[in-house]
Amino acid sequence: MVLYFLPACTFTKAGCPKPNKTNPIEPVYPISTNGELFPWAQLRLPQSIKPLSYDLTLNPDLDKMTFTGRTVINMSILHSTNRIVFHGANLSITKATFMASDVTVLEYKPRQQLAVNFSEELKAGQYCVLTMEYSANFSNTYDGFYNSSYIDKDGNKRVLAATQFEPLSARKAFPCFDEPAFKATFLIKISRKKTYMTLSNMPKAKSTNLSNGLVQDEFEKTSVNMSTYLVAFIVANFTSITKNVSGTQVSVYSVPEKIGHTEYALTITSKLLEFYNNFFDINYPLKKLDLVAIPDFLAGAMENWGLITFRETTLLVGNESSLLEKQVVASVIAHELAHQWFGNLVTMRWWNDLWLNEGFATYMEYMSLQEVSLPNYSALDKDALSSSHAVSTDVNTTEQVEEMFDSVSYEKGASILLMLNASFPGDQQFRKGIIEYLKQFSGLNTDTDDLWNSLTQTDKPTHHMNVSQMMTSWTSQKGFPLVTVNLMGNQVTLTQEHFLLTSDNTTHTLWNIPVTYVNDSCSLAPECRQVFTLKNKSDTFKLSKNVTWLKLNYKSTGFYIVDYGKDGWSALTEALSKNVSVLTHEDRASLIHNIFALSRLGRVTFRQVLNLQKYFSLETETSPVMEALLQLNNIYRQLEKRQESNLASQVHKLNTNQTWDKEENVSKQELRSALLEMACSLNDENCTHQATSLFKKYKDSNGTIRIPGDLQQTVFTVAGQSDETWDTLFNMYVHATYDSEKRKMLKGLASTQNPQRLVQILSSGLRGSLIQTQELPLIISTMCQSFAGCLFAWDFIQENWDRLIEKFPIGSFAIQTIIKSVTSQSSTQAQLNKVQAFFSGLKERGSQMRSVQEALETIKLNRDWMDRNLPTLRRWL
Ligand code: BES
Ligand code: ZN
């Protein structure tokens, strides 16, 4: 705690520099923009000054696309200092005063920092006020204070402005201490034309007519201390529906023509708000909660306190939307609402612990909406690479901050919480622990240890396990264990090792694994589940009687992979071929995932993988079928990209026939659409015929006959692949209103093999004219499903890299998606060389990204797998 307040100390795990009295290290200060020395040389701000409150006045001009602002920061001096260092990016400061005298603001652009130097020390304990006036352009990316436009139903262009600050962009809208630990209160005023409305985190307090004909809206001062990345404001022309839920006014906003699609979101939000108020035993602290669908929005949604922003697809659904689309909306709302506690009330101290926000919010999606499926296996796949990172990992550059938004923070974070919850004997212990944690740290910042300590406290009475010790083994090192089982009668031996696809020299400590298992005599009900905590490299224990098989990782709630050995796998396959229902569908899906993973590791041959097929022909449940499709599809795509088209189409034929009749259940709908999409993509005549005729009916009816939501993708993809219907579909796309339908049409359009059209889509997406730039990652990932499409996408990325990183920050989720889409199905040395050559040539424009390391490692692994298994594949098919 003492170190933490040292003036030059940063919060990083690597720690505060140890004071070295004999030989103080003089930092090398950089030169600021105006030529003077800039008084700070680190990414993290000094800890000598703490902002207490901000007074923000913003005057956006939606015609000129500029804004002016005035920021008053009240602060407290914690340690005597002669400088104030804070953040600002692309702001022209026109006037700055400190306690009524004019001061000069220095800028160091590479770190987006501003500073004021003082000849006399500001003394610890003092309070002071810094006021700045500035002007800026609206951001032309999707972060900061950005503008956006859309065409309304009468064909008029409408303009709006909105904010997206997480992680590092509040500084683009106002000068501030832009790190999550600098919490303060905010009082916000925005001027607007009479025809617009404004929204911000807090309810509006009053509106005043200004002399220039504009109106100034003033919002209540925030009743809570909050981090800058959670501040938000919007100037637009939205309409809303609203409802009071336990004292909170909940509203859903959209552009006027889509207000009919907001009902579902309002209903779900009301239910979830009550659920969370009760679950966390802390009421949502603000008087209002707005959820807003924004026509131009890059992320899926953003949890700004009291003003959650969404893409249109993740908030708006209509009657014709599929059950799956509704489920997506419910999950996204569940996630962002969970952040109002996890993230907003209690915030990670620094981005190295982003998982405390994102892992928790992701976990709460599953917790609050019981029917949503488990965190997927994407985190295991990524975390098996040597280029992966620990859940809680050092973050020292802005790119590294962006890169924290990945499946390790989200899915692995959620998975280890799920595993912890599942390993407590009672079902309330985990909940009690997090309530404690939230209450203890309400309004404050934390790190991973704080969470584990709170959870250890609640476990004290039973001394069931040492939570801190166990969980640190999962958060402080990358990767996860492979657990090997050896069963001899009633004697079980478990062994752990690091599941690492590419061996490297990093050492790891043993994991503390709550291994769960069921056996042949009791395998379905939760009561069947037994737990053994594997802390050593290897342990042996006895079962109460002999069993013929064991299934570990009951319902796949643990973050590890299991190898049952040759006999163990055979016994399981045997049992399942007699009766698939001896295991839950989650357990069956995890067996499929695990055996493919072991094949990638080289532990089992592809022949052994195929043995599991014996059971697989009997499988009808969604999650195992989807898992198998995903795995086979991955092999298929790789074969296709090696131009092994014969083999490729064989792999593709493995799936079963599906009907076009109505399905009532969400998981069946999901399965049906996946299988139909596959059948049509294989040119199954019945499938393409049905799809083509549905498309024709839809077109001829002028949109009055609707295609059921879960069939839309298949229909639009078939239409997009045909030269006759592509233009019609493009025309429909341009005129379609609803975002979710539009995105499906766009995926259809991007499935074409026609070179001119591929180029047309990509360049239109880059211009952001008929296709919004936010859709480029979707376009590229769709194109990369086919050989020709991916070649064009790859050329496009290379040629337009600089424009891409202008729109999407280096390391951001969008860039991660683009890199992964275009590389993950490559498996030849030639492809590897090309990818390597391009990315290494980027230097500081992205060569250091983790996703580049991941891409290279993945291609090498694909190459090695193909070398090993291509002969078997040829024989098998
Ligand atoms: N806090 C994030 C939004 C975000 C993502 C900000 C990346 C900055 C960079 C938000 O809570 C989130 O996680 N959104 C997800 C959707 C969610 C339902 C998984 C997203 O945007 O994809
Ligand atoms: Zn989130």
XYZ file of C-alpha atoms in Angstrom, residues 106-703:
598
model
C 2.397 20.659 -22.975
C 1.601 17.687 -25.136
C 3.434 14.443 -25.826
C 1.547 12.886 -28.698
C 3.001 9.353 -28.797
C 1.538 8.661 -25.361
C -1.493 10.919 -25.733
C -0.422 12.799 -22.633
C -0.765 16.422 -21.584
C 1.057 18.188 -18.773
C 1.348 21.460 -16.918
C 4.641 22.376 -15.234
C 4.817 24.549 -12.114
C 7.789 26.439 -10.860
C 6.577 26.042 -7.302
C 5.540 22.733 -5.796
C 1.891 21.914 -5.388
C 1.772 20.761 -1.788
C 0.351 17.449 -0.580
C -3.074 17.922 0.923
C -3.925 20.875 -1.292
C -7.004 20.992 -3.532
C -6.827 22.735 -6.883
C -8.687 23.383 -10.096
C -7.506 23.138 -13.679
C -9.758 24.553 -16.406
C -9.293 23.959 -20.114
C -11.094 25.125 -23.216
C -10.527 23.224 -26.410
C -11.847 22.327 -29.837
C -11.726 19.084 -31.795
C -13.112 17.235 -34.775
C -15.484 14.364 -34.300
C -13.532 11.172 -34.477
C -13.813 9.389 -37.825
C -13.236 6.002 -36.233
C -15.592 4.208 -33.899
C -14.078 5.523 -30.694
C -14.001 8.817 -28.836
C -16.816 11.261 -29.642
C -17.789 10.174 -33.126
C -20.487 11.038 -35.590
C -22.590 8.743 -37.619
C -25.373 9.050 -40.119
C -28.210 6.937 -41.412
C -31.024 7.326 -43.941
C -34.466 7.558 -42.354
C -37.613 6.029 -43.810
C -38.338 9.125 -45.927
C -34.905 8.899 -47.497
C -33.429 11.813 -45.562
C -29.939 11.705 -44.178
C -29.886 11.944 -40.395
C -26.796 12.721 -38.350
C -26.016 11.789 -34.784
C -23.042 11.786 -32.435
C -22.201 9.213 -29.790
C -19.278 8.119 -27.639
C -17.273 4.911 -27.167
C -14.519 5.432 -24.612
C -13.374 2.019 -23.503
C -10.527 1.403 -23.275
C -8.478 4.522 -24.092
C -10.652 7.070 -25.847
C -12.253 9.323 -23.238
C -9.105 11.421 -23.790
C -10.292 12.092 -27.349
C -13.402 13.847 -26.049
C -12.056 15.739 -23.036
C -8.760 16.129 -21.180
C -8.787 13.675 -18.294
C -6.890 11.176 -16.169
C -7.820 8.322 -18.446
C -6.972 5.242 -16.389
C -9.577 3.033 -14.703
C -8.262 3.693 -11.193
C -8.786 7.465 -11.392
C -12.441 7.460 -10.418
C -14.260 10.761 -10.046
C -17.714 12.315 -10.365
C -18.924 13.980 -13.551
C -21.258 16.856 -14.228
C -22.061 17.061 -17.913
C -23.678 19.812 -20.005
C -24.311 19.519 -23.736
C -25.721 22.085 -26.139
C -27.885 21.052 -29.084
C -30.246 22.305 -31.750
C -33.899 22.242 -30.716
C -34.575 19.333 -33.092
C -32.172 17.014 -31.294
C -32.177 15.278 -27.935
C -29.258 14.300 -25.715
C -28.529 11.465 -23.342
C -25.796 10.864 -20.798
C -25.074 8.605 -17.832
C -27.386 10.519 -15.492
C -30.954 11.794 -15.839
C -31.381 15.272 -17.271
C -31.567 17.932 -14.564
C -32.591 20.931 -16.661
C -32.590 22.516 -20.116
C -31.724 26.176 -20.736
C -32.222 28.248 -23.882
C -28.940 29.788 -24.988
C -28.616 33.153 -26.711
C -27.448 31.532 -29.956
C -30.753 29.703 -30.381
C -29.420 26.418 -29.050
C -30.570 24.563 -25.953
C -28.191 23.423 -23.239
C -29.083 20.202 -21.428
C -27.569 19.734 -18.024
C -27.399 16.294 -16.434
C -27.346 15.547 -12.744
C -23.906 15.156 -11.263
C -23.057 11.450 -11.097
C -24.092 10.050 -7.758
C -21.192 7.602 -7.920
C -17.469 7.814 -8.523
C -16.682 6.351 -11.880
C -13.830 5.599 -14.267
C -13.479 7.805 -17.359
C -14.017 4.900 -19.773
C -17.612 4.623 -18.505
C -18.609 8.206 -19.295
C -20.966 8.514 -22.276
C -23.134 11.005 -24.116
C -25.238 10.995 -27.253
C -26.771 13.705 -29.422
C -29.417 12.231 -31.714
C -33.002 11.967 -32.695
C -34.062 8.792 -30.954
C -37.390 7.685 -29.530
C -37.889 5.372 -26.580
C -40.172 3.106 -24.635
C -39.867 3.036 -20.889
C -40.851 1.231 -17.711
C -40.203 1.578 -13.995
C -38.417 -1.396 -12.472
C -37.945 -1.392 -8.680
C -37.338 2.347 -8.610
C -35.176 2.548 -11.744
C -36.560 4.129 -14.908
C -35.550 1.717 -17.674
C -35.776 2.925 -21.292
C -34.854 1.459 -24.649
C -33.982 3.926 -27.429
C -33.718 3.485 -31.174
C -34.109 5.520 -34.343
C -37.831 6.309 -34.629
C -38.588 3.806 -37.393
C -37.323 0.877 -35.342
C -39.098 1.607 -32.102
C -41.384 -1.370 -32.788
C -38.382 -3.614 -32.233
C -37.517 -2.462 -28.721
C -40.194 -4.269 -26.693
C -38.282 -7.510 -26.215
C -35.197 -5.695 -24.896
C -37.292 -3.765 -22.370
C -38.943 -6.929 -21.071
C -35.663 -8.812 -20.751
C -33.880 -5.863 -19.125
C -36.617 -5.533 -16.524
C -36.349 -9.190 -15.595
C -32.565 -9.161 -15.511
C -32.362 -5.959 -13.492
C -34.529 -7.530 -10.808
C -32.513 -10.706 -10.980
C -29.191 -8.878 -10.485
C -30.518 -6.533 -7.759
C -31.388 -9.646 -5.874
C -28.471 -11.857 -6.867
C -25.796 -9.319 -5.905
C -27.828 -8.091 -2.930
C -26.935 -4.537 -4.004
C -29.428 -2.398 -5.879
C -28.468 -0.825 -9.174
C -27.389 2.593 -7.879
C -28.708 5.045 -10.496
C -32.229 6.375 -10.972
C -32.313 5.544 -14.648
C -30.931 3.026 -17.089
C -31.006 3.650 -20.834
C -30.240 1.078 -23.510
C -29.583 2.623 -26.897
C -29.285 1.010 -30.341
C -26.767 3.014 -32.384
C -26.741 2.658 -36.181
C -22.905 2.872 -36.388
C -21.233 0.894 -33.656
C -18.156 -1.274 -33.793
C -18.301 -3.392 -30.638
C -21.302 -5.555 -29.795
C -22.303 -3.347 -26.865
C -20.762 -1.107 -24.210
C -21.658 -0.939 -20.523
C -21.435 2.868 -19.929
C -22.965 3.458 -16.534
C -26.654 4.217 -16.940
C -26.328 4.546 -20.727
C -25.582 1.189 -22.303
C -24.944 1.411 -26.042
C -25.535 -1.408 -28.533
C -25.295 -2.272 -32.156
C -28.766 -2.486 -33.595
C -28.477 -6.279 -34.014
C -27.671 -6.871 -30.383
C -30.661 -4.911 -29.038
C -33.479 -4.847 -31.563
C -35.600 -7.865 -32.451
C -38.995 -8.147 -34.106
C -41.648 -10.811 -34.404
C -39.965 -12.485 -37.330
C -36.592 -12.708 -35.572
C -35.396 -16.212 -34.828
C -35.204 -17.605 -31.330
C -31.451 -17.561 -31.671
C -31.454 -13.837 -32.431
C -33.551 -13.218 -29.348
C -31.158 -15.295 -27.317
C -28.244 -13.197 -28.546
C -30.031 -10.023 -27.467
C -30.774 -11.521 -24.057
C -27.135 -12.582 -23.579
C -25.743 -9.226 -24.581
C -28.105 -7.424 -22.201
C -27.257 -9.902 -19.434
C -23.577 -9.229 -20.040
C -23.763 -5.430 -20.062
C -26.109 -5.322 -17.086
C -23.719 -7.528 -15.104
C -21.021 -4.921 -15.769
C -23.071 -2.321 -13.887
C -21.830 -4.202 -10.817
C -18.747 -6.016 -12.121
C -16.774 -3.287 -13.823
C -18.722 -0.162 -12.988
C -19.199 -0.420 -9.228
C -16.009 -2.438 -8.695
C -13.399 -1.868 -11.392
C -10.079 -3.515 -12.223
C -7.190 -1.331 -11.159
C -5.447 -1.637 -14.490
C -6.102 -3.341 -17.831
C -3.894 -6.306 -16.903
C -6.910 -7.564 -14.934
C -9.521 -6.842 -17.587
C -10.802 -10.352 -17.054
C -12.319 -9.196 -13.737
C -14.699 -7.161 -15.901
C -15.121 -9.292 -18.966
C -14.726 -12.783 -17.558
C -17.264 -12.000 -14.891
C -19.796 -10.405 -17.225
C -19.440 -13.385 -19.555
C -19.892 -15.773 -16.661
C -23.038 -13.915 -15.585
C -24.569 -14.451 -19.041
C -24.632 -18.189 -18.289
C -25.588 -17.711 -14.678
C -28.569 -15.429 -15.308
C -29.920 -17.061 -18.466
C -29.716 -20.702 -17.570
C -30.507 -21.931 -21.080
C -27.542 -20.247 -22.751
C -24.750 -22.674 -23.634
C -21.442 -22.871 -21.775
C -18.454 -20.723 -22.603
C -17.319 -22.269 -25.856
C -14.108 -24.045 -26.520
C -12.490 -21.097 -28.286
C -10.537 -20.210 -25.160
C -9.100 -23.744 -24.832
C -8.024 -23.683 -28.461
C -6.288 -20.338 -28.144
C -4.812 -21.124 -24.756
C -3.182 -24.299 -26.086
C -0.802 -22.143 -28.126
C 2.513 -21.047 -26.760
C 1.642 -17.506 -27.914
C -1.215 -17.388 -25.374
C -1.010 -15.391 -22.152
C -2.030 -15.597 -18.528
C -5.512 -14.401 -17.620
C -3.887 -11.695 -15.548
C -0.996 -10.458 -17.605
C 1.334 -7.478 -17.876
C 0.105 -4.623 -20.041
C 2.624 -1.947 -20.942
C 1.565 -0.446 -24.273
C -1.681 0.854 -25.745
C -1.708 -2.055 -28.222
C -1.460 -4.466 -25.333
C -4.454 -2.797 -23.704
C -6.483 -3.405 -26.876
C -5.268 -6.991 -27.060
C -6.648 -7.809 -23.631
C -10.096 -7.963 -25.217
C -9.735 -11.552 -26.305
C -11.068 -15.015 -25.545
C -8.645 -15.466 -22.644
C -10.182 -12.506 -20.758
C -13.729 -13.366 -21.805
C -14.131 -17.108 -22.173
C -11.260 -18.435 -20.116
C -12.142 -15.892 -17.439
C -15.742 -17.082 -17.440
C -14.701 -20.739 -17.535
C -12.486 -20.617 -14.475
C -15.286 -18.907 -12.529
C -17.666 -21.611 -13.658
C -15.150 -24.237 -12.570
C -14.740 -22.607 -9.174
C -18.477 -22.324 -8.645
C -18.934 -25.962 -9.649
C -16.283 -27.127 -7.211
C -17.872 -25.596 -4.107
C -19.973 -28.123 -2.237
C -22.990 -25.793 -1.889
C -24.497 -23.587 -4.538
C -24.610 -20.373 -2.452
C -20.973 -20.186 -1.396
C -19.687 -18.657 -4.573
C -22.522 -16.147 -4.615
C -21.863 -15.190 -0.989
C -18.211 -14.626 -1.812
C -18.895 -12.298 -4.687
C -21.475 -10.351 -2.691
C -18.797 -9.862 -0.042
C -16.321 -8.772 -2.672
C -18.720 -6.295 -4.273
C -19.674 -4.801 -0.916
C -16.127 -4.542 0.328
C -14.825 -2.878 -2.823
C -17.907 -0.931 -3.892
C -16.776 2.269 -5.656
C -13.146 1.121 -5.626
C -10.605 -0.679 -7.784
C -9.294 -4.199 -7.336
C -6.926 -6.770 -8.676
C -7.262 -10.529 -9.066
C -5.942 -11.288 -5.579
C -8.692 -9.197 -4.003
C -11.298 -11.413 -5.621
C -9.628 -14.669 -4.585
C -9.171 -13.379 -1.041
C -12.864 -12.556 -0.732
C -13.783 -15.989 -2.018
C -11.298 -17.646 0.333
C -12.927 -15.845 3.264
C -16.355 -17.293 2.495
C -14.818 -20.726 2.246
C -13.207 -20.436 5.699
C -16.005 -22.112 7.703
C -15.818 -25.340 5.680
C -12.128 -25.163 4.784
C -13.098 -26.982 1.684
C -10.131 -25.705 -0.271
C -7.728 -22.844 -0.499
C -9.400 -20.739 -3.156
C -6.516 -18.309 -3.499
C -3.973 -21.016 -4.004
C -6.148 -22.941 -6.401
C -7.271 -20.000 -8.514
C -3.883 -18.338 -8.728
C -2.659 -21.434 -10.521
C -5.260 -20.639 -13.202
C -4.831 -16.875 -13.475
C -1.103 -16.312 -13.175
C 0.144 -18.649 -15.902
C -0.926 -19.238 -19.477
C -2.368 -22.525 -20.674
C -4.272 -25.319 -18.984
C -3.641 -28.916 -17.986
C -4.093 -32.148 -19.852
C -5.330 -34.730 -17.364
C -4.556 -38.336 -18.216
C -6.631 -41.054 -16.547
C -5.590 -44.561 -15.928
C -8.300 -46.878 -14.600
C -7.525 -50.329 -13.177
C -10.588 -51.882 -11.610
C -11.342 -49.492 -8.795
C -7.994 -47.736 -8.815
C -7.677 -44.430 -10.590
C -4.449 -42.626 -11.420
C -4.627 -39.025 -12.610
C -1.645 -37.215 -14.079
C -1.393 -33.605 -15.134
C 0.836 -31.899 -17.674
C 0.704 -28.663 -19.655
C -1.461 -29.031 -22.785
C 0.766 -27.134 -25.143
C 0.574 -27.578 -28.898
C 3.982 -26.051 -29.607
C 6.472 -26.854 -26.907
C 8.345 -23.889 -25.514
C 10.717 -23.344 -22.661
C 8.385 -21.604 -20.254
C 8.160 -23.362 -16.945
C 4.858 -23.641 -15.230
C 3.715 -24.556 -11.782
C 1.253 -27.351 -11.259
C -2.411 -26.547 -11.550
C -4.717 -27.104 -8.681
C -7.463 -28.933 -10.570
C -10.909 -29.700 -9.152
C -11.353 -32.837 -11.256
C -14.953 -34.025 -11.421
C -15.995 -37.466 -12.625
C -18.939 -39.790 -13.143
C -18.953 -43.518 -13.921
C -20.927 -46.263 -15.626
C -23.293 -46.834 -12.733
C -24.206 -43.196 -12.162
C -23.441 -40.683 -14.867
C -26.274 -38.244 -15.504
C -27.654 -36.589 -12.382
C -25.656 -33.903 -10.572
C -25.558 -36.216 -7.532
C -23.434 -38.674 -9.522
C -20.643 -36.153 -9.764
C -17.606 -36.670 -7.543
C -14.667 -34.341 -7.050
C -10.979 -35.037 -6.606
C -8.578 -32.131 -6.325
C -5.442 -32.918 -8.264
C -2.626 -30.754 -6.904
C 0.345 -32.989 -7.594
C 1.845 -34.111 -10.838
C 0.169 -37.463 -10.312
C -2.199 -38.979 -7.742
C -3.891 -42.315 -7.219
C -7.139 -42.984 -5.388
C -9.659 -45.791 -5.007
C -13.294 -45.875 -6.057
C -15.806 -47.654 -3.822
C -16.259 -50.375 -6.447
C -14.976 -51.499 -9.833
C -16.236 -49.551 -12.835
C -15.970 -50.127 -16.595
C -15.517 -46.498 -17.515
C -15.091 -43.026 -16.086
C -16.014 -39.712 -17.671
C -14.070 -36.773 -16.266
C -15.003 -33.112 -16.323
C -18.709 -33.629 -15.688
C -20.772 -31.389 -17.957
C -17.560 -29.773 -19.129
C -17.435 -27.235 -16.329
C -13.658 -27.587 -15.882
C -10.982 -25.834 -17.945
C -8.895 -28.852 -18.891
C -8.713 -31.586 -21.488
C -8.802 -35.283 -20.667
C -7.019 -38.198 -22.271
C -8.568 -41.546 -21.309
C -5.854 -43.644 -22.943
C -6.585 -46.176 -25.656
C -8.683 -48.435 -23.455
C -10.520 -45.589 -21.788
C -11.557 -44.084 -25.118
C -12.690 -47.483 -26.422
C -14.738 -48.153 -23.316
C -16.489 -44.793 -23.668
C -17.105 -45.268 -27.400
C -18.462 -48.728 -26.716
C -20.830 -47.474 -24.033
C -22.074 -44.616 -26.196
C -22.639 -46.822 -29.234
C -24.975 -48.948 -27.106
C -26.796 -45.967 -25.705
C -25.889 -42.340 -26.397
C -27.869 -41.253 -23.356
C -25.454 -42.704 -20.821
C -23.819 -39.269 -20.836
C -25.266 -35.766 -20.855
C -25.048 -33.938 -24.158
C -22.470 -31.558 -22.661
C -20.309 -34.567 -21.803
C -20.674 -35.966 -25.300
C -19.725 -32.640 -26.871
C -16.680 -32.409 -24.623
C -15.529 -35.895 -25.668
C -15.670 -34.816 -29.305
C -13.803 -31.606 -28.582
C -11.169 -33.379 -26.498
C -10.366 -36.102 -29.001
C -9.868 -33.608 -31.824
C -7.650 -31.544 -29.545
C -5.599 -34.632 -28.669
C -5.222 -35.352 -32.341
C -3.816 -31.870 -32.857
C -1.434 -32.527 -30.020
C -0.357 -35.746 -31.735
C -1.523 -37.843 -28.769
C -4.055 -39.850 -30.703
C -4.089 -40.793 -34.358
C -6.806 -39.567 -36.657
C -7.877 -43.195 -36.866
C -8.707 -43.052 -33.160
C -10.695 -39.895 -33.758
C -12.657 -41.700 -36.403
C -13.391 -44.531 -33.991
C -15.625 -42.157 -32.111
C -17.699 -42.088 -35.315
C -19.120 -45.434 -34.263
C -21.205 -43.625 -31.737
C -21.549 -40.475 -33.701
C -23.984 -41.744 -36.308
C -26.481 -42.072 -33.447
C -26.066 -38.510 -32.225
C -29.008 -36.108 -32.604
C -28.436 -33.503 -29.901
C -27.370 -29.997 -30.930
C -24.202 -29.387 -28.961
C -22.314 -32.590 -29.908
C -23.383 -32.359 -33.550
C -22.373 -28.709 -33.726
C -19.028 -29.499 -32.141
C -18.346 -32.283 -34.660
C -19.419 -30.064 -37.553
C -17.111 -27.328 -36.356
C -14.159 -29.689 -36.102
C -14.758 -31.356 -39.458
C -15.450 -28.036 -41.088
C -12.077 -26.809 -39.917
C -10.368 -29.773 -41.571
C -12.500 -29.320 -44.657
C -11.557 -25.655 -45.005
C -7.899 -26.480 -44.707
C -8.172 -29.179 -47.355
C -10.005 -26.794 -49.637
C -7.257 -24.223 -49.236
C -4.722 -26.860 -50.262
C -6.958 -27.467 -53.251
C -7.642 -31.007 -52.142
C -11.185 -30.500 -53.336
C -12.038 -34.163 -53.647
C -11.126 -34.887 -50.099
C -12.809 -31.705 -49.029
C -16.188 -32.556 -50.432
C -16.013 -36.004 -48.842
C -15.531 -34.562 -45.391
C -18.416 -32.284 -46.082
C -20.769 -35.152 -46.869
C -20.642 -36.513 -43.366
C -23.697 -34.743 -42.154
C -27.269 -35.831 -42.089
C -30.392 -34.599 -43.844
C -32.478 -31.844 -42.356
C -36.001 -30.649 -42.998
C -37.274 -27.169 -43.689
C -40.221 -27.570 -41.335
C -40.800 -25.364 -38.373
C -38.667 -26.004 -35.294
C -39.852 -24.627 -31.988
C -36.817 -25.064 -29.847
C -33.875 -22.704 -30.006
C -31.188 -25.336 -29.977
C -32.990 -27.368 -32.674
C -33.351 -24.234 -34.780
C -29.648 -23.593 -34.421
C -28.849 -27.138 -35.468
C -31.222 -27.060 -38.380
C -29.808 -23.850 -39.792
C -26.232 -25.099 -39.437
C -27.011 -28.364 -41.212
C -29.025 -26.711 -43.954
C -26.308 -24.187 -44.572
C -23.873 -27.009 -44.940
C -26.139 -29.037 -47.226
C -26.696 -26.040 -49.497
C -23.006 -25.199 -49.554
C -22.402 -28.762 -50.771
C -24.789 -28.033 -53.594
C -27.293 -30.529 -52.322
C -29.933 -30.058 -54.999
C -32.935 -30.345 -52.771
C -31.479 -27.752 -50.456
C -30.517 -25.172 -53.062
C -33.821 -25.662 -54.836
C -35.822 -24.969 -51.674
C -33.657 -21.998 -50.825
C -33.920 -20.509 -54.317
C -37.659 -20.791 -54.370
C -37.997 -19.221 -50.911
C -35.833 -16.346 -52.089
C -37.995 -15.868 -55.186
C -41.195 -15.823 -53.153
C -39.664 -13.287 -50.801
C -38.567 -11.065 -53.650
C -41.843 -11.297 -55.565
C -43.858 -10.442 -52.482
C -41.880 -7.223 -52.087
C -40.886 -8.229 -48.607
